């Protein structure tokens, strides 16, 4: 069981040191989570922080539909890609293309895409977009 052993406010982020059964691991919480707990002051999020939170929100918008609320099944991933990345990925409506993307993302082959696995897709899209900007 996780217990909060201490709390530090570091800039705009609360660093909560937790005690776990097998050791200790710090957890960083974004400012708005700290504010909800009444543990630190909230400042306006920067543009980058806002975009990062947007990526999380988009993931959750699709992951909460069926089954595990924090993973995407193939159908949920297809909906997310089709609606949110139609200009960034080719053949978003082509099922074999979606199947290939899903297989590449599902690193542990459990039939679900976790947020961490989804971030790999976001990273590839960002790298490609960045390279394309420099080609122009």
PDB file of C-alpha atoms in Angstrom:
ATOM      1  CA  UNK A   1       0.000   0.000   0.000  1.00  0.00           C
ATOM      2  CA  UNK A   2       1.229   3.481  -0.828  1.00  0.00           C
ATOM      3  CA  UNK A   3       1.569   6.026   1.958  1.00  0.00           C
ATOM      4  CA  UNK A   4       2.646   9.632   1.614  1.00  0.00           C
ATOM      5  CA  UNK A   5       5.758  10.106   3.691  1.00  0.00           C
ATOM      6  CA  UNK A   6       6.649  13.683   2.769  1.00  0.00           C
ATOM      7  CA  UNK A   7       5.708  16.497   0.437  1.00  0.00           C
ATOM      8  CA  UNK A   8       7.894  19.110  -1.194  1.00  0.00           C
ATOM      9  CA  UNK A   9       6.808  21.873  -3.520  1.00  0.00           C
ATOM     10  CA  UNK A  10       9.344  22.237  -6.297  1.00  0.00           C
ATOM     11  CA  UNK A  11       8.521  25.138  -8.590  1.00  0.00           C
ATOM     12  CA  UNK A  12       5.071  24.493  -9.975  1.00  0.00           C
ATOM     13  CA  UNK A  13       5.156  20.769  -9.300  1.00  0.00           C
ATOM     14  CA  UNK A  14       4.506  18.921  -6.069  1.00  0.00           C
ATOM     15  CA  UNK A  15       7.008  16.160  -5.421  1.00  0.00           C
ATOM     16  CA  UNK A  16       5.438  13.532  -3.232  1.00  0.00           C
ATOM     17  CA  UNK A  17       7.790  10.935  -1.829  1.00  0.00           C
ATOM     18  CA  UNK A  18       5.899   7.731  -1.246  1.00  0.00           C
ATOM     19  CA  UNK A  19       6.684   4.627   0.717  1.00  0.00           C
ATOM     20  CA  UNK A  20       5.955   1.391  -1.045  1.00  0.00           C
ATOM     21  CA  UNK A  21       6.136  -2.143   0.270  1.00  0.00           C
ATOM     22  CA  UNK A  22       9.416  -2.707  -1.585  1.00  0.00           C
ATOM     23  CA  UNK A  23      11.102   0.659  -1.396  1.00  0.00           C
ATOM     24  CA  UNK A  24      10.523   4.279  -2.189  1.00  0.00           C
ATOM     25  CA  UNK A  25       9.694   6.081  -5.408  1.00  0.00           C
ATOM     26  CA  UNK A  26       8.969   9.783  -5.881  1.00  0.00           C
ATOM     27  CA  UNK A  27       5.865  10.831  -7.757  1.00  0.00           C
ATOM     28  CA  UNK A  28       5.633  14.147  -9.605  1.00  0.00           C
ATOM     29  CA  UNK A  29       2.179  15.647  -9.780  1.00  0.00           C
ATOM     30  CA  UNK A  30       1.191  18.414 -12.191  1.00  0.00           C
ATOM     31  CA  UNK A  31       0.140  21.681 -10.542  1.00  0.00           C
ATOM     32  CA  UNK A  32      -3.592  21.201 -11.037  1.00  0.00           C
ATOM     33  CA  UNK A  33      -3.499  17.879  -9.159  1.00  0.00           C
ATOM     34  CA  UNK A  34      -1.662  19.515  -6.269  1.00  0.00           C
ATOM     35  CA  UNK A  35      -4.237  22.297  -6.163  1.00  0.00           C
ATOM     36  CA  UNK A  36      -7.068  19.793  -5.980  1.00  0.00           C
ATOM     37  CA  UNK A  37      -5.383  18.354  -2.919  1.00  0.00           C
ATOM     38  CA  UNK A  38      -4.796  21.876  -1.551  1.00  0.00           C
ATOM     39  CA  UNK A  39      -1.068  21.245  -1.337  1.00  0.00           C
ATOM     40  CA  UNK A  40       0.423  23.942  -3.533  1.00  0.00           C
ATOM     41  CA  UNK A  41      -0.441  27.080  -5.410  1.00  0.00           C
ATOM     42  CA  UNK A  42      -1.469  26.798  -9.046  1.00  0.00           C
ATOM     43  CA  UNK A  43      -0.058  29.062 -11.704  1.00  0.00           C
ATOM     44  CA  UNK A  44      -1.338  29.333 -15.235  1.00  0.00           C
ATOM     45  CA  UNK A  45      -0.049  26.460 -17.323  1.00  0.00           C
ATOM     46  CA  UNK A  46       2.435  27.224 -20.055  1.00  0.00           C
ATOM     47  CA  UNK A  47       1.553  26.550 -23.675  1.00  0.00           C
ATOM     48  CA  UNK A  48       3.620  23.349 -23.678  1.00  0.00           C
ATOM     49  CA  UNK A  49       2.065  22.121 -20.418  1.00  0.00           C
ATOM     50  CA  UNK A  50      -1.369  22.794 -21.867  1.00  0.00           C
ATOM     51  CA  UNK A  51      -0.524  20.771 -24.995  1.00  0.00           C
ATOM     52  CA  UNK A  52       0.856  17.901 -22.903  1.00  0.00           C
ATOM     53  CA  UNK A  53      -2.323  17.826 -20.848  1.00  0.00           C
ATOM     54  CA  UNK A  54      -4.265  17.862 -24.133  1.00  0.00           C
ATOM     55  CA  UNK A  55      -2.478  14.698 -25.276  1.00  0.00           C
ATOM     56  CA  UNK A  56      -3.406  12.996 -22.008  1.00  0.00           C
ATOM     57  CA  UNK A  57      -7.017  14.149 -22.315  1.00  0.00           C
ATOM     58  CA  UNK A  58      -7.310  12.897 -25.909  1.00  0.00           C
ATOM     59  CA  UNK A  59      -5.947   9.494 -24.866  1.00  0.00           C
ATOM     60  CA  UNK A  60      -8.474   9.269 -22.025  1.00  0.00           C
ATOM     61  CA  UNK A  61     -11.316  10.459 -24.244  1.00  0.00           C
ATOM     62  CA  UNK A  62     -10.908   7.236 -26.239  1.00  0.00           C
ATOM     63  CA  UNK A  63      -9.578   4.850 -23.562  1.00  0.00           C
ATOM     64  CA  UNK A  64     -12.581   5.134 -21.240  1.00  0.00           C
ATOM     65  CA  UNK A  65     -15.074   3.778 -23.763  1.00  0.00           C
ATOM     66  CA  UNK A  66     -14.683  -0.003 -23.364  1.00  0.00           C
ATOM     67  CA  UNK A  67     -12.923  -2.416 -21.007  1.00  0.00           C
ATOM     68  CA  UNK A  68      -9.913  -1.075 -19.155  1.00  0.00           C
ATOM     69  CA  UNK A  69     -10.337   2.668 -18.711  1.00  0.00           C
ATOM     70  CA  UNK A  70      -6.624   3.361 -19.097  1.00  0.00           C
ATOM     71  CA  UNK A  71      -5.770   1.392 -22.256  1.00  0.00           C
ATOM     72  CA  UNK A  72      -6.887   1.434 -25.871  1.00  0.00           C
ATOM     73  CA  UNK A  73      -8.145  -1.650 -27.653  1.00  0.00           C
ATOM     74  CA  UNK A  74      -7.792  -1.851 -31.441  1.00  0.00           C
ATOM     75  CA  UNK A  75     -11.217  -0.290 -32.067  1.00  0.00           C
ATOM     76  CA  UNK A  76     -10.517   2.630 -29.720  1.00  0.00           C
ATOM     77  CA  UNK A  77      -7.091   3.214 -31.277  1.00  0.00           C
ATOM     78  CA  UNK A  78      -8.648   3.230 -34.747  1.00  0.00           C
ATOM     79  CA  UNK A  79     -11.213   5.848 -33.661  1.00  0.00           C
ATOM     80  CA  UNK A  80      -8.501   7.986 -32.078  1.00  0.00           C
ATOM     81  CA  UNK A  81      -6.229   7.804 -35.136  1.00  0.00           C
ATOM     82  CA  UNK A  82      -9.084   8.393 -37.589  1.00  0.00           C
ATOM     83  CA  UNK A  83     -10.472  11.421 -35.749  1.00  0.00           C
ATOM     84  CA  UNK A  84      -7.377  12.950 -34.162  1.00  0.00           C
ATOM     85  CA  UNK A  85      -4.528  12.158 -36.594  1.00  0.00           C
ATOM     86  CA  UNK A  86      -6.070  12.035 -40.086  1.00  0.00           C
ATOM     87  CA  UNK A  87      -3.498  14.463 -41.509  1.00  0.00           C
ATOM     88  CA  UNK A  88      -0.480  13.022 -39.701  1.00  0.00           C
ATOM     89  CA  UNK A  89      -0.888   9.344 -40.599  1.00  0.00           C
ATOM     90  CA  UNK A  90      -1.574   7.863 -44.008  1.00  0.00           C
ATOM     91  CA  UNK A  91      -4.338   5.315 -44.626  1.00  0.00           C
ATOM     92  CA  UNK A  92      -6.097   5.961 -41.316  1.00  0.00           C
ATOM     93  CA  UNK A  93      -9.286   4.347 -42.632  1.00  0.00           C
ATOM     94  CA  UNK A  94      -7.500   1.269 -43.979  1.00  0.00           C
ATOM     95  CA  UNK A  95      -7.910  -1.632 -41.496  1.00  0.00           C
ATOM     96  CA  UNK A  96      -4.635  -3.400 -42.424  1.00  0.00           C
ATOM     97  CA  UNK A  97      -2.764  -0.133 -41.776  1.00  0.00           C
ATOM     98  CA  UNK A  98      -4.474   0.248 -38.387  1.00  0.00           C
ATOM     99  CA  UNK A  99      -3.668  -3.393 -37.565  1.00  0.00           C
ATOM    100  CA  UNK A 100       0.007  -2.769 -38.357  1.00  0.00           C
ATOM    101  CA  UNK A 101       0.144   0.382 -36.205  1.00  0.00           C
ATOM    102  CA  UNK A 102      -1.592  -1.465 -33.357  1.00  0.00           C
ATOM    103  CA  UNK A 103       0.852  -4.388 -33.526  1.00  0.00           C
ATOM    104  CA  UNK A 104       3.821  -2.012 -33.524  1.00  0.00           C
ATOM    105  CA  UNK A 105       2.487  -0.050 -30.538  1.00  0.00           C
ATOM    106  CA  UNK A 106       1.385  -3.039 -28.442  1.00  0.00           C
ATOM    107  CA  UNK A 107       4.915  -3.718 -27.198  1.00  0.00           C
ATOM    108  CA  UNK A 108       3.904  -6.304 -24.595  1.00  0.00           C
ATOM    109  CA  UNK A 109       1.445  -8.017 -26.998  1.00  0.00           C
ATOM    110  CA  UNK A 110      -1.440  -7.979 -24.503  1.00  0.00           C
ATOM    111  CA  UNK A 111      -3.997  -6.725 -27.036  1.00  0.00           C
ATOM    112  CA  UNK A 112      -4.129  -3.277 -25.428  1.00  0.00           C
ATOM    113  CA  UNK A 113      -2.199  -0.043 -25.994  1.00  0.00           C
ATOM    114  CA  UNK A 114      -1.190   1.636 -22.744  1.00  0.00           C
ATOM    115  CA  UNK A 115      -0.546   5.355 -22.437  1.00  0.00           C
ATOM    116  CA  UNK A 116       3.197   4.675 -22.493  1.00  0.00           C
ATOM    117  CA  UNK A 117       2.814   2.688 -25.723  1.00  0.00           C
ATOM    118  CA  UNK A 118       0.611   5.461 -27.174  1.00  0.00           C
ATOM    119  CA  UNK A 119       3.319   8.018 -26.382  1.00  0.00           C
ATOM    120  CA  UNK A 120       5.592   6.093 -28.782  1.00  0.00           C
ATOM    121  CA  UNK A 121       3.124   6.912 -31.589  1.00  0.00           C
ATOM    122  CA  UNK A 122       2.944  10.568 -30.553  1.00  0.00           C
ATOM    123  CA  UNK A 123       6.739  10.684 -30.499  1.00  0.00           C
ATOM    124  CA  UNK A 124       7.006   9.247 -34.029  1.00  0.00           C
ATOM    125  CA  UNK A 125       4.408  11.706 -35.333  1.00  0.00           C
ATOM    126  CA  UNK A 126       6.267  14.620 -33.701  1.00  0.00           C
ATOM    127  CA  UNK A 127       9.627  13.511 -35.113  1.00  0.00           C
ATOM    128  CA  UNK A 128       8.157  13.210 -38.605  1.00  0.00           C
ATOM    129  CA  UNK A 129       6.434  16.597 -38.365  1.00  0.00           C
ATOM    130  CA  UNK A 130       9.671  18.184 -37.143  1.00  0.00           C
ATOM    131  CA  UNK A 131      11.644  16.674 -40.034  1.00  0.00           C
ATOM    132  CA  UNK A 132       8.976  17.835 -42.514  1.00  0.00           C
ATOM    133  CA  UNK A 133       9.188  21.405 -41.217  1.00  0.00           C
ATOM    134  CA  UNK A 134      12.918  21.453 -41.973  1.00  0.00           C
ATOM    135  CA  UNK A 135      12.341  20.181 -45.517  1.00  0.00           C
ATOM    136  CA  UNK A 136      10.274  23.247 -46.408  1.00  0.00           C
TER     137      UNK A 136
END
